[in-house]
mmCIF file of C-alpha atoms in Angstrom:
data_model
loop_
_atom_site.group_PDB
_atom_site.id
_atom_site.type_symbol
_atom_site.label_atom_id
_atom_site.label_comp_id
_atom_site.label_asym_id
_atom_site.label_seq_id
_atom_site.Cartn_x
_atom_site.Cartn_y
_atom_site.Cartn_z
ATOM 1 C CA MET A 1 -14.073 32.892 -28.051
ATOM 2 C CA ASP A 2 -12.688 33.901 -24.681
ATOM 3 C CA ARG A 3 -10.061 31.862 -22.895
ATOM 4 C CA ARG A 4 -12.296 30.466 -20.149
ATOM 5 C CA SER A 5 -14.804 29.322 -22.696
ATOM 6 C CA PHE A 6 -11.987 27.761 -24.688
ATOM 7 C CA LEU A 7 -10.691 25.827 -21.686
ATOM 8 C CA LYS A 8 -14.162 24.627 -20.823
ATOM 9 C CA ASN A 9 -15.072 23.434 -24.292
ATOM 10 C CA SER A 10 -11.825 22.363 -25.973
ATOM 11 C CA ALA A 11 -9.771 19.193 -25.913
ATOM 12 C CA ILE A 12 -6.805 21.229 -24.639
ATOM 13 C CA GLY A 13 -8.771 22.028 -21.499
ATOM 14 C CA GLY A 14 -9.626 18.364 -21.247
ATOM 15 C CA THR A 15 -13.417 18.728 -21.247
ATOM 16 C CA ALA A 16 -14.701 18.727 -24.797
ATOM 17 C CA ALA A 17 -18.399 19.531 -24.861
ATOM 18 C CA ALA A 18 -20.856 18.068 -27.332
ATOM 19 C CA ALA A 19 -22.329 20.564 -29.755
ATOM 20 C CA SER A 20 -26.062 20.308 -30.234
ATOM 21 C CA THR A 21 -26.851 23.336 -32.368
ATOM 22 C CA ALA A 22 -28.080 22.481 -35.829
ATOM 23 C CA LEU A 23 -26.062 24.329 -38.444
ATOM 24 C CA ALA A 24 -27.356 25.590 -41.737
ATOM 25 C CA ALA A 25 -25.638 24.462 -44.911
ATOM 26 C CA PRO A 26 -22.598 26.694 -45.458
ATOM 27 C CA ALA A 27 -22.642 29.328 -48.188
ATOM 28 C CA TYR A 28 -19.266 29.268 -49.883
ATOM 29 C CA ALA A 29 -17.698 32.191 -51.718
ATOM 30 C CA GLN A 30 -18.778 32.235 -55.356
ATOM 31 C CA GLY A 31 -16.586 32.925 -58.370
ATOM 32 C CA ASN A 32 -12.863 33.536 -58.383
ATOM 33 C CA GLN A 33 -11.442 34.527 -54.994
ATOM 34 C CA THR A 34 -8.308 36.507 -54.157
ATOM 35 C CA LEU A 35 -6.718 36.329 -50.699
ATOM 36 C CA THR A 36 -4.185 38.769 -49.272
ATOM 37 C CA MET A 37 -1.272 37.137 -47.425
ATOM 38 C CA VAL A 38 0.803 39.406 -45.187
ATOM 39 C CA THR A 39 4.193 38.132 -44.069
ATOM 40 C CA SER A 40 6.808 38.802 -41.421
ATOM 41 C CA TRP A 41 9.504 38.695 -44.110
ATOM 42 C CA GLY A 42 11.152 41.312 -46.251
ATOM 43 C CA ARG A 43 10.551 40.599 -49.930
ATOM 44 C CA GLY A 44 13.059 38.033 -51.142
ATOM 45 C CA LEU A 45 14.448 37.250 -47.674
ATOM 46 C CA ALA A 46 16.258 33.944 -48.226
ATOM 47 C CA GLY A 47 14.289 30.844 -47.308
ATOM 48 C CA VAL A 48 11.544 32.355 -45.207
ATOM 49 C CA PHE A 49 9.994 34.524 -47.928
ATOM 50 C CA ASP A 50 10.514 31.587 -50.284
ATOM 51 C CA ALA A 51 8.279 29.448 -48.083
ATOM 52 C CA ALA A 52 5.476 32.006 -48.217
ATOM 53 C CA GLN A 53 5.876 32.288 -51.989
ATOM 54 C CA ARG A 54 5.797 28.497 -52.308
ATOM 55 C CA VAL A 55 2.414 28.315 -50.554
ATOM 56 C CA ALA A 56 0.970 31.038 -52.751
ATOM 57 C CA ASP A 57 2.344 29.580 -55.979
ATOM 58 C CA SER A 58 1.059 26.100 -55.132
ATOM 59 C CA VAL A 59 -2.453 27.301 -54.327
ATOM 60 C CA ASN A 60 -2.544 29.482 -57.422
ATOM 61 C CA ALA A 61 -1.515 26.535 -59.610
ATOM 62 C CA MET A 62 -3.823 23.950 -58.023
ATOM 63 C CA SER A 63 -6.875 26.193 -58.197
ATOM 64 C CA ASP A 64 -6.401 26.980 -61.896
ATOM 65 C CA GLY A 65 -7.227 30.601 -61.188
ATOM 66 C CA SER A 66 -10.257 30.108 -58.967
ATOM 67 C CA LEU A 67 -8.244 30.939 -55.820
ATOM 68 C CA THR A 68 -5.345 33.392 -55.903
ATOM 69 C CA ILE A 69 -3.043 34.405 -53.050
ATOM 70 C CA GLU A 70 -1.362 37.794 -53.300
ATOM 71 C CA ILE A 71 1.663 38.263 -51.031
ATOM 72 C CA LYS A 72 2.508 41.432 -49.144
ATOM 73 C CA ALA A 73 6.023 41.510 -47.703
ATOM 74 C CA ALA A 74 6.716 43.051 -44.298
ATOM 75 C CA GLY A 75 5.996 46.761 -44.410
ATOM 76 C CA GLU A 76 3.974 46.685 -47.630
ATOM 77 C CA LEU A 77 0.621 46.522 -45.835
ATOM 78 C CA VAL A 78 1.523 46.027 -42.164
ATOM 79 C CA GLY A 79 4.736 45.634 -40.212
ATOM 80 C CA ALA A 80 6.505 42.307 -39.699
ATOM 81 C CA PHE A 81 5.150 41.780 -36.186
ATOM 82 C CA GLU A 82 1.690 43.194 -36.950
ATOM 83 C CA VAL A 83 0.547 40.362 -39.227
ATOM 84 C CA PHE A 84 -1.187 38.399 -36.461
ATOM 85 C CA ASP A 85 -3.413 41.317 -35.472
ATOM 86 C CA ALA A 86 -4.040 42.225 -39.121
ATOM 87 C CA VAL A 87 -5.463 38.771 -39.839
ATOM 88 C CA THR A 88 -7.493 38.475 -36.645
ATOM 89 C CA ALA A 89 -8.997 41.919 -37.387
ATOM 90 C CA GLY A 90 -9.802 41.044 -40.996
ATOM 91 C CA GLN A 91 -7.389 43.608 -42.441
ATOM 92 C CA ALA A 92 -5.707 40.726 -44.282
ATOM 93 C CA ASP A 93 -6.908 37.204 -45.046
ATOM 94 C CA MET A 94 -3.848 35.218 -43.950
ATOM 95 C CA TYR A 95 -0.290 35.519 -42.741
ATOM 96 C CA HIS A 96 2.978 33.647 -43.124
ATOM 97 C CA ALA A 97 5.306 34.029 -40.140
ATOM 98 C CA ALA A 98 7.060 32.281 -37.298
ATOM 99 C CA ASP A 99 4.414 31.848 -34.619
ATOM 100 C CA TYR A 100 6.868 32.401 -31.765
ATOM 101 C CA TYR A 101 6.741 36.082 -32.715
ATOM 102 C CA PHE A 102 3.300 36.018 -31.108
ATOM 103 C CA VAL A 103 4.086 34.695 -27.623
ATOM 104 C CA GLY A 104 2.671 38.002 -26.379
ATOM 105 C CA GLN A 105 -0.735 36.843 -27.608
ATOM 106 C CA HIS A 106 -0.157 33.446 -25.979
ATOM 107 C CA PRO A 107 3.127 31.795 -24.923
ATOM 108 C CA ALA A 108 1.992 28.398 -26.273
ATOM 109 C CA TYR A 109 2.461 29.739 -29.805
ATOM 110 C CA ALA A 110 6.190 29.163 -29.313
ATOM 111 C CA PHE A 111 5.754 25.391 -29.640
ATOM 112 C CA PHE A 112 4.668 25.775 -33.258
ATOM 113 C CA THR A 113 7.938 27.422 -34.185
ATOM 114 C CA ALA A 114 10.517 26.266 -31.645
ATOM 115 C CA VAL A 115 11.219 26.211 -27.938
ATOM 116 C CA PRO A 116 14.634 25.948 -26.259
ATOM 117 C CA PHE A 117 15.886 22.357 -26.121
ATOM 118 C CA GLY A 118 12.825 21.359 -28.134
ATOM 119 C CA MET A 119 12.175 19.351 -31.265
ATOM 120 C CA THR A 120 14.204 18.884 -34.402
ATOM 121 C CA ALA A 121 12.369 19.384 -37.685
ATOM 122 C CA GLN A 122 11.565 15.686 -37.998
ATOM 123 C CA GLU A 123 10.369 15.439 -34.407
ATOM 124 C CA LEU A 124 8.142 18.480 -34.916
ATOM 125 C CA ALA A 125 6.619 16.911 -38.024
ATOM 126 C CA ASN A 126 5.988 13.668 -36.121
ATOM 127 C CA TRP A 127 4.110 15.501 -33.379
ATOM 128 C CA TYR A 128 2.278 17.830 -35.722
ATOM 129 C CA TYR A 129 1.053 15.386 -38.349
ATOM 130 C CA HIS A 130 0.771 12.151 -36.347
ATOM 131 C CA GLY A 131 0.336 13.366 -32.773
ATOM 132 C CA ASP A 132 -1.667 16.156 -31.174
ATOM 133 C CA GLY A 133 0.271 19.054 -32.698
ATOM 134 C CA ALA A 134 -2.043 20.070 -35.535
ATOM 135 C CA ALA A 135 -5.159 19.782 -33.364
ATOM 136 C CA LEU A 136 -3.568 21.851 -30.586
ATOM 137 C CA HIS A 137 -2.443 24.476 -33.093
ATOM 138 C CA ASP A 138 -5.989 24.647 -34.416
ATOM 139 C CA GLU A 139 -7.561 24.875 -30.982
ATOM 140 C CA LEU A 140 -5.174 27.609 -29.921
ATOM 141 C CA GLY A 141 -6.038 29.474 -33.109
ATOM 142 C CA GLN A 142 -9.745 29.293 -32.313
ATOM 143 C CA ILE A 143 -9.215 31.714 -29.422
ATOM 144 C CA PHE A 144 -8.055 34.336 -31.893
ATOM 145 C CA GLY A 145 -10.255 33.475 -34.860
ATOM 146 C CA LEU A 146 -7.457 31.773 -36.829
ATOM 147 C CA LYS A 147 -7.033 28.553 -38.789
ATOM 148 C CA SER A 148 -3.352 27.586 -38.713
ATOM 149 C CA PHE A 149 -1.007 25.223 -40.576
ATOM 150 C CA LEU A 150 2.715 24.517 -40.516
ATOM 151 C CA ALA A 151 4.134 25.945 -43.742
ATOM 152 C CA GLY A 152 7.941 25.880 -43.661
ATOM 153 C CA ASN A 153 10.886 24.809 -41.546
ATOM 154 C CA THR A 154 14.428 26.157 -41.257
ATOM 155 C CA GLY A 155 15.925 23.035 -39.697
ATOM 156 C CA ALA A 156 18.379 23.441 -36.840
ATOM 157 C CA GLN A 157 19.416 27.053 -36.436
ATOM 158 C CA ALA A 158 22.879 28.365 -35.637
ATOM 159 C CA GLY A 159 23.880 29.783 -32.267
ATOM 160 C CA GLY A 160 24.559 33.130 -33.888
ATOM 161 C CA TRP A 161 27.057 35.888 -34.589
ATOM 162 C CA TYR A 162 29.075 37.607 -31.869
ATOM 163 C CA ARG A 163 31.613 40.413 -31.780
ATOM 164 C CA LYS A 164 33.783 38.346 -29.436
ATOM 165 C CA GLU A 165 34.095 34.739 -28.349
ATOM 166 C CA ILE A 166 31.781 33.437 -25.627
ATOM 167 C CA THR A 167 33.979 31.782 -23.015
ATOM 168 C CA SER A 168 31.414 31.438 -20.221
ATOM 169 C CA ALA A 169 27.763 32.111 -19.439
ATOM 170 C CA ALA A 170 28.863 35.336 -17.728
ATOM 171 C CA ASP A 171 29.660 36.783 -21.165
ATOM 172 C CA PHE A 172 25.932 37.124 -21.812
ATOM 173 C CA ASN A 173 25.517 39.577 -18.943
ATOM 174 C CA GLY A 174 24.754 42.949 -20.524
ATOM 175 C CA LEU A 175 25.096 41.611 -24.072
ATOM 176 C CA LYS A 176 22.665 43.243 -26.516
ATOM 177 C CA PHE A 177 21.473 40.263 -28.521
ATOM 178 C CA ARG A 178 18.694 39.663 -31.060
ATOM 179 C CA MET A 179 16.726 36.479 -30.311
ATOM 180 C CA PRO A 180 12.907 36.115 -30.454
ATOM 181 C CA GLY A 181 10.655 33.655 -28.660
ATOM 182 C CA LEU A 182 11.291 31.720 -25.479
ATOM 183 C CA GLY A 183 14.983 31.358 -26.352
ATOM 184 C CA GLY A 184 15.270 35.113 -25.995
ATOM 185 C CA LYS A 185 13.578 34.958 -22.616
ATOM 186 C CA ALA A 186 16.118 32.323 -21.544
ATOM 187 C CA LEU A 187 19.024 34.538 -22.628
ATOM 188 C CA GLY A 188 17.450 37.325 -20.624
ATOM 189 C CA LYS A 189 17.809 35.183 -17.523
ATOM 190 C CA LEU A 190 21.561 35.082 -18.207
ATOM 191 C CA GLY A 191 21.619 38.877 -18.121
ATOM 192 C CA ALA A 192 21.405 39.595 -21.844
ATOM 193 C CA SER A 193 19.536 42.632 -23.122
ATOM 194 C CA VAL A 194 17.368 40.776 -25.615
ATOM 195 C CA GLN A 195 16.048 42.460 -28.749
ATOM 196 C CA ASN A 196 13.281 41.167 -31.004
ATOM 197 C CA LEU A 197 13.883 42.620 -34.458
ATOM 198 C CA PRO A 198 12.356 41.698 -37.821
ATOM 199 C CA GLY A 199 14.789 39.917 -40.118
ATOM 200 C CA SER A 200 15.050 42.840 -42.525
ATOM 201 C CA GLU A 201 16.304 45.114 -39.726
ATOM 202 C CA VAL A 202 18.955 42.866 -38.193
ATOM 203 C CA TYR A 203 21.912 43.675 -40.460
ATOM 204 C CA GLN A 204 21.681 47.424 -39.851
ATOM 205 C CA ALA A 205 21.280 46.930 -36.095
ATOM 206 C CA LEU A 206 24.387 44.749 -35.971
ATOM 207 C CA ALA A 207 26.397 47.041 -38.246
ATOM 208 C CA SER A 208 25.503 50.147 -36.244
ATOM 209 C CA GLY A 209 26.297 48.586 -32.872
ATOM 210 C CA ALA A 210 22.684 48.769 -31.720
ATOM 211 C CA ILE A 211 23.122 45.070 -30.956
ATOM 212 C CA ASP A 212 26.276 43.124 -30.029
ATOM 213 C CA GLY A 213 25.194 39.905 -31.692
ATOM 214 C CA THR A 214 22.359 38.099 -33.372
ATOM 215 C CA GLU A 215 20.973 34.752 -34.303
ATOM 216 C CA TRP A 216 19.136 34.574 -37.605
ATOM 217 C CA ILE A 217 18.769 31.139 -39.190
ATOM 218 C CA GLY A 218 21.782 29.234 -40.484
ATOM 219 C CA PRO A 219 24.769 29.517 -42.861
ATOM 220 C CA TRP A 220 22.868 30.006 -46.127
ATOM 221 C CA ALA A 221 20.359 32.622 -44.939
ATOM 222 C CA ASP A 222 22.982 34.274 -42.706
ATOM 223 C CA GLU A 223 25.434 34.559 -45.604
ATOM 224 C CA LYS A 224 22.703 36.085 -47.760
ATOM 225 C CA ALA A 225 22.015 38.580 -44.969
ATOM 226 C CA GLY A 226 25.708 39.548 -44.934
ATOM 227 C CA PHE A 227 26.501 39.176 -41.239
ATOM 228 C CA GLN A 228 30.000 37.900 -42.104
ATOM 229 C CA GLU A 229 30.767 41.430 -43.300
ATOM 230 C CA ILE A 230 30.433 42.675 -39.715
ATOM 231 C CA THR A 231 31.784 39.950 -37.421
ATOM 232 C CA GLN A 232 33.753 36.747 -37.840
ATOM 233 C CA PHE A 233 32.679 34.805 -34.720
ATOM 234 C CA TYR A 234 29.955 32.292 -35.559
ATOM 235 C CA TYR A 235 28.492 29.592 -33.309
ATOM 236 C CA ALA A 236 27.153 26.773 -35.490
ATOM 237 C CA ALA A 237 24.861 25.099 -32.949
ATOM 238 C CA GLY A 238 22.239 26.856 -30.868
ATOM 239 C CA PHE A 239 19.923 25.800 -28.058
ATOM 240 C CA HIS A 240 16.973 27.935 -29.051
ATOM 241 C CA GLU A 241 15.615 26.626 -32.400
ATOM 242 C CA PRO A 242 16.531 23.021 -33.217
ATOM 243 C CA GLY A 243 13.895 22.771 -35.963
ATOM 244 C CA ALA A 244 11.970 26.008 -36.386
ATOM 245 C CA GLY A 245 8.542 25.708 -38.009
ATOM 246 C CA LEU A 246 6.931 28.495 -40.010
ATOM 247 C CA SER A 247 3.173 28.916 -40.197
ATOM 248 C CA VAL A 248 0.290 30.025 -42.350
ATOM 249 C CA ALA A 249 -2.724 31.283 -40.430
ATOM 250 C CA MET A 250 -6.002 32.298 -42.057
ATOM 251 C CA ASN A 251 -8.779 34.428 -40.685
ATOM 252 C CA ARG A 252 -11.142 31.685 -39.561
ATOM 253 C CA ASP A 253 -14.268 33.298 -41.030
ATOM 254 C CA VAL A 254 -12.519 33.596 -44.387
ATOM 255 C CA PHE A 255 -11.342 29.991 -44.219
ATOM 256 C CA GLU A 256 -14.779 28.661 -43.288
ATOM 257 C CA GLY A 257 -16.319 30.657 -46.132
ATOM 258 C CA MET A 258 -14.164 28.825 -48.674
ATOM 259 C CA SER A 259 -15.214 25.667 -50.467
ATOM 260 C CA PRO A 260 -13.831 22.373 -49.095
ATOM 261 C CA ALA A 261 -11.681 22.089 -52.239
ATOM 262 C CA HIS A 262 -10.088 25.495 -51.640
ATOM 263 C CA GLN A 263 -9.594 24.728 -47.953
ATOM 264 C CA LYS A 264 -7.789 21.523 -48.867
ATOM 265 C CA MET A 265 -5.570 23.400 -51.321
ATOM 266 C CA VAL A 266 -4.359 25.708 -48.564
ATOM 267 C CA GLU A 267 -3.790 22.766 -46.225
ATOM 268 C CA ILE A 268 -1.839 20.716 -48.790
ATOM 269 C CA ALA A 269 0.161 23.677 -50.072
ATOM 270 C CA SER A 270 1.201 24.522 -46.516
ATOM 271 C CA ALA A 271 2.281 20.948 -45.721
ATOM 272 C CA GLU A 272 4.218 20.676 -48.979
ATOM 273 C CA ALA A 273 5.964 23.988 -48.283
ATOM 274 C CA HIS A 274 7.016 22.677 -44.877
ATOM 275 C CA GLN A 275 8.987 19.810 -46.419
ATOM 276 C CA TRP A 276 10.180 21.768 -49.466
ATOM 277 C CA ASN A 277 11.495 24.618 -47.333
ATOM 278 C CA LEU A 278 13.309 22.302 -44.914
ATOM 279 C CA ALA A 279 15.090 20.649 -47.834
ATOM 280 C CA GLN A 280 15.935 24.075 -49.244
ATOM 281 C CA PHE A 281 17.708 25.156 -46.066
ATOM 282 C CA LEU A 282 19.500 21.860 -45.498
ATOM 283 C CA ASN A 283 20.590 21.625 -49.133
ATOM 284 C CA ASN A 284 22.201 25.068 -49.019
ATOM 285 C CA ASN A 285 23.672 25.258 -45.521
ATOM 286 C CA GLY A 286 26.696 22.995 -45.984
ATOM 287 C CA THR A 287 28.218 24.774 -48.968
ATOM 288 C CA ALA A 288 27.388 28.173 -47.452
ATOM 289 C CA LEU A 289 29.281 27.245 -44.280
ATOM 290 C CA GLN A 290 32.299 26.258 -46.389
ATOM 291 C CA ARG A 291 32.222 29.658 -48.110
ATOM 292 C CA LEU A 292 31.957 31.465 -44.793
ATOM 293 C CA GLN A 293 34.947 29.576 -43.404
ATOM 294 C CA ALA A 294 36.963 30.209 -46.566
ATOM 295 C CA GLY A 295 36.201 33.907 -46.097
ATOM 296 C CA GLY A 296 37.660 33.923 -42.613
ATOM 297 C CA VAL A 297 34.660 33.229 -40.397
ATOM 298 C CA LYS A 298 35.681 31.398 -37.225
ATOM 299 C CA VAL A 299 33.135 28.621 -36.545
ATOM 300 C CA LEU A 300 32.899 27.871 -32.833
ATOM 301 C CA GLU A 301 31.002 25.734 -30.326
ATOM 302 C CA PHE A 302 29.690 26.724 -26.926
ATOM 303 C CA SER A 303 31.353 24.977 -23.990
ATOM 304 C CA ASP A 304 29.424 22.481 -21.854
ATOM 305 C CA ASP A 305 29.057 24.962 -18.998
ATOM 306 C CA VAL A 306 27.409 27.458 -21.360
ATOM 307 C CA TRP A 307 25.051 24.728 -22.602
ATOM 308 C CA ASP A 308 24.246 23.894 -18.970
ATOM 309 C CA ALA A 309 23.399 27.546 -18.324
ATOM 310 C CA PHE A 310 21.157 27.583 -21.395
ATOM 311 C CA GLY A 311 19.390 24.495 -20.056
ATOM 312 C CA THR A 312 18.801 25.904 -16.589
ATOM 313 C CA ALA A 313 17.468 29.188 -17.955
ATOM 314 C CA SER A 314 15.232 27.432 -20.477
ATOM 315 C CA ASN A 315 13.680 25.239 -17.803
ATOM 316 C CA GLU A 316 12.937 28.336 -15.724
ATOM 317 C CA VAL A 317 11.121 29.899 -18.675
ATOM 318 C CA HIS A 318 8.969 26.801 -19.128
ATOM 319 C CA GLN A 319 8.175 26.604 -15.417
ATOM 320 C CA GLU A 320 7.046 30.222 -15.344
ATOM 321 C CA ASN A 321 4.361 29.390 -17.908
ATOM 322 C CA MET A 322 3.105 26.173 -16.327
ATOM 323 C CA GLY A 323 0.380 28.000 -14.422
ATOM 324 C CA ASP A 324 -1.364 28.585 -17.744
ATOM 325 C CA GLU A 325 -3.452 25.498 -18.453
ATOM 326 C CA ILE A 326 -3.252 25.823 -22.223
ATOM 327 C CA TYR A 327 0.535 26.099 -22.114
ATOM 328 C CA LYS A 328 0.867 23.127 -19.774
ATOM 329 C CA ASN A 329 -1.311 20.895 -21.944
ATOM 330 C CA VAL A 330 0.627 21.774 -25.090
ATOM 331 C CA TYR A 331 3.929 21.329 -23.215
ATOM 332 C CA ASP A 332 2.885 17.898 -21.914
ATOM 333 C CA SER A 333 1.820 16.680 -25.360
ATOM 334 C CA PHE A 334 4.960 18.119 -26.980
ATOM 335 C CA SER A 335 7.257 16.557 -24.362
ATOM 336 C CA ALA A 336 5.671 13.109 -24.596
ATOM 337 C CA SER A 337 5.993 13.081 -28.377
ATOM 338 C CA LEU A 338 9.580 14.346 -28.183
ATOM 339 C CA LYS A 339 10.550 11.551 -25.816
ATOM 340 C CA ALA A 340 8.934 8.874 -27.988
ATOM 341 C CA SER A 341 10.410 10.177 -31.261
ATOM 342 C CA SER A 342 13.878 10.885 -29.903
ATOM 343 C CA SER A 343 14.311 7.407 -28.444
ATOM 344 C CA TRP A 344 13.894 5.606 -31.768
ATOM 345 C CA ILE A 345 15.626 8.217 -33.929
ATOM 346 C CA GLN A 346 18.689 8.158 -31.687
ATOM 347 C CA GLN A 347 18.885 4.369 -31.581
ATOM 348 C CA ALA A 348 18.426 3.912 -35.315
ATOM 349 C CA GLU A 349 19.486 7.010 -37.223
ATOM 350 C CA GLY A 350 21.854 8.357 -34.572
ATOM 351 C CA THR A 351 23.823 5.126 -34.390
ATOM 352 C CA TYR A 352 23.806 4.732 -38.167
ATOM 353 C CA ARG A 353 25.141 8.220 -38.817
ATOM 354 C CA ALA A 354 27.904 7.847 -36.248
ATOM 355 C CA GLN A 355 28.967 4.525 -37.772
ATOM 356 C CA ARG A 356 28.632 5.831 -41.344
ATOM 357 C CA ASP A 357 30.904 8.774 -40.583
ATOM 358 C CA ARG A 358 33.388 6.486 -38.840
ATOM 359 C CA VAL A 359 33.482 3.902 -41.641
ATOM 360 C CA LEU A 360 33.631 6.421 -44.475
ATOM 361 C CA GLY A 361 36.133 8.564 -42.613
#
C-alpha cells in the first residue's frame, strides 16, 4: 500500500473508506508451523533479548507444538537494524526490536517506542490498549506489510554515561554520543555528533573512544553491559525515553495466513511480555543502582537549564515532522492521551508517593 492510498483510506488520514469487495474464506496454514523471529538484540542482552525470548516461549507453550517461534539474535541472520526490511521482504517472519530504530522508514514509528518528553510506561499502555495506540500502530504497519504489537517495556531510561560532568547545554556541542530515535535528533540540535549503534556494539565504541558517552537503558542492563568499567559519571534521569516500548512485528501475509487461534497467541504473548518485561527492569534497577554507587559510580542529575535545552530541541524535532499527516495524527492522539492520563496519575499516585515517602521517611 502506498502512502497516499493509506492516507485516503485509513482512519489515520481521517477518511476511512468502506470496503465492498467480497472476500473468499481464508486458507490457513495446515499442520505444525515454525516462524523465524529476527531481533535487534545480541543473544542474551539483558532485558531486551529476554522480552523476545518471553514472546517465543509463551507462544511455543500455548500452541502445544503447533506453532513454534525460533529466535535469531542480531547478526545471526540479519543485522540489528536490518530486521524491519527482512520481515517486510519475507526473509524472516517477524521481528522483535525497538520501533524507533525505524524512524527512517517513517518518523511516526518513534511513538511506539518513546519520544522525548513523552509517555511513561503506564501512560503508553493506557494509550495503546485503551486509546488509539494499537490501531494507529496497526495502520502504520499496513504501509509496510506488517502486523505490530507492543511486546516489552524498559520503563524510564537513564540519561546515560559520560566521560565528564555535564554542567550546561553547551557541553553537548561536539560530543560524540550514542542515542537512537528522536531523542538523538534533539541532541543533534544541541551540537552533539549523534551515533546510532546496536546495543551489542556500544561497550566497545565507548571503551575505544569512538564515542564520548552513551545512553543504553537503566542501571540493571547498563551494569550488565559493563559501562561502569569505562566511566563513572552516570545521569539517572533522561529526557529521551521515559517508558520505552519494544515491539513484535509480523509479516502481514504470514500473520493473515495463520489461524485465528495462532494469531491470538501472538497477540496475547506480546501483551504479556510487555508487562512482564517492565516488571523485570523495575525489579532489578534499584539494587543495580546501589551496586553501581558502591563501586564508585557518581550518580548525577541534569540542571534545569539543561532540561530546558532538551525541551526546546525536542519541540523543534516534533515541529519538523508536523508536515507529515500521519505523524501529526499520531502525535495529536498521543498528546491527548498523555494529557488525560498524566492529570489523574499525578493527582492520585503522584501525591500519594510524595506523602508516602515523607511519612515513612
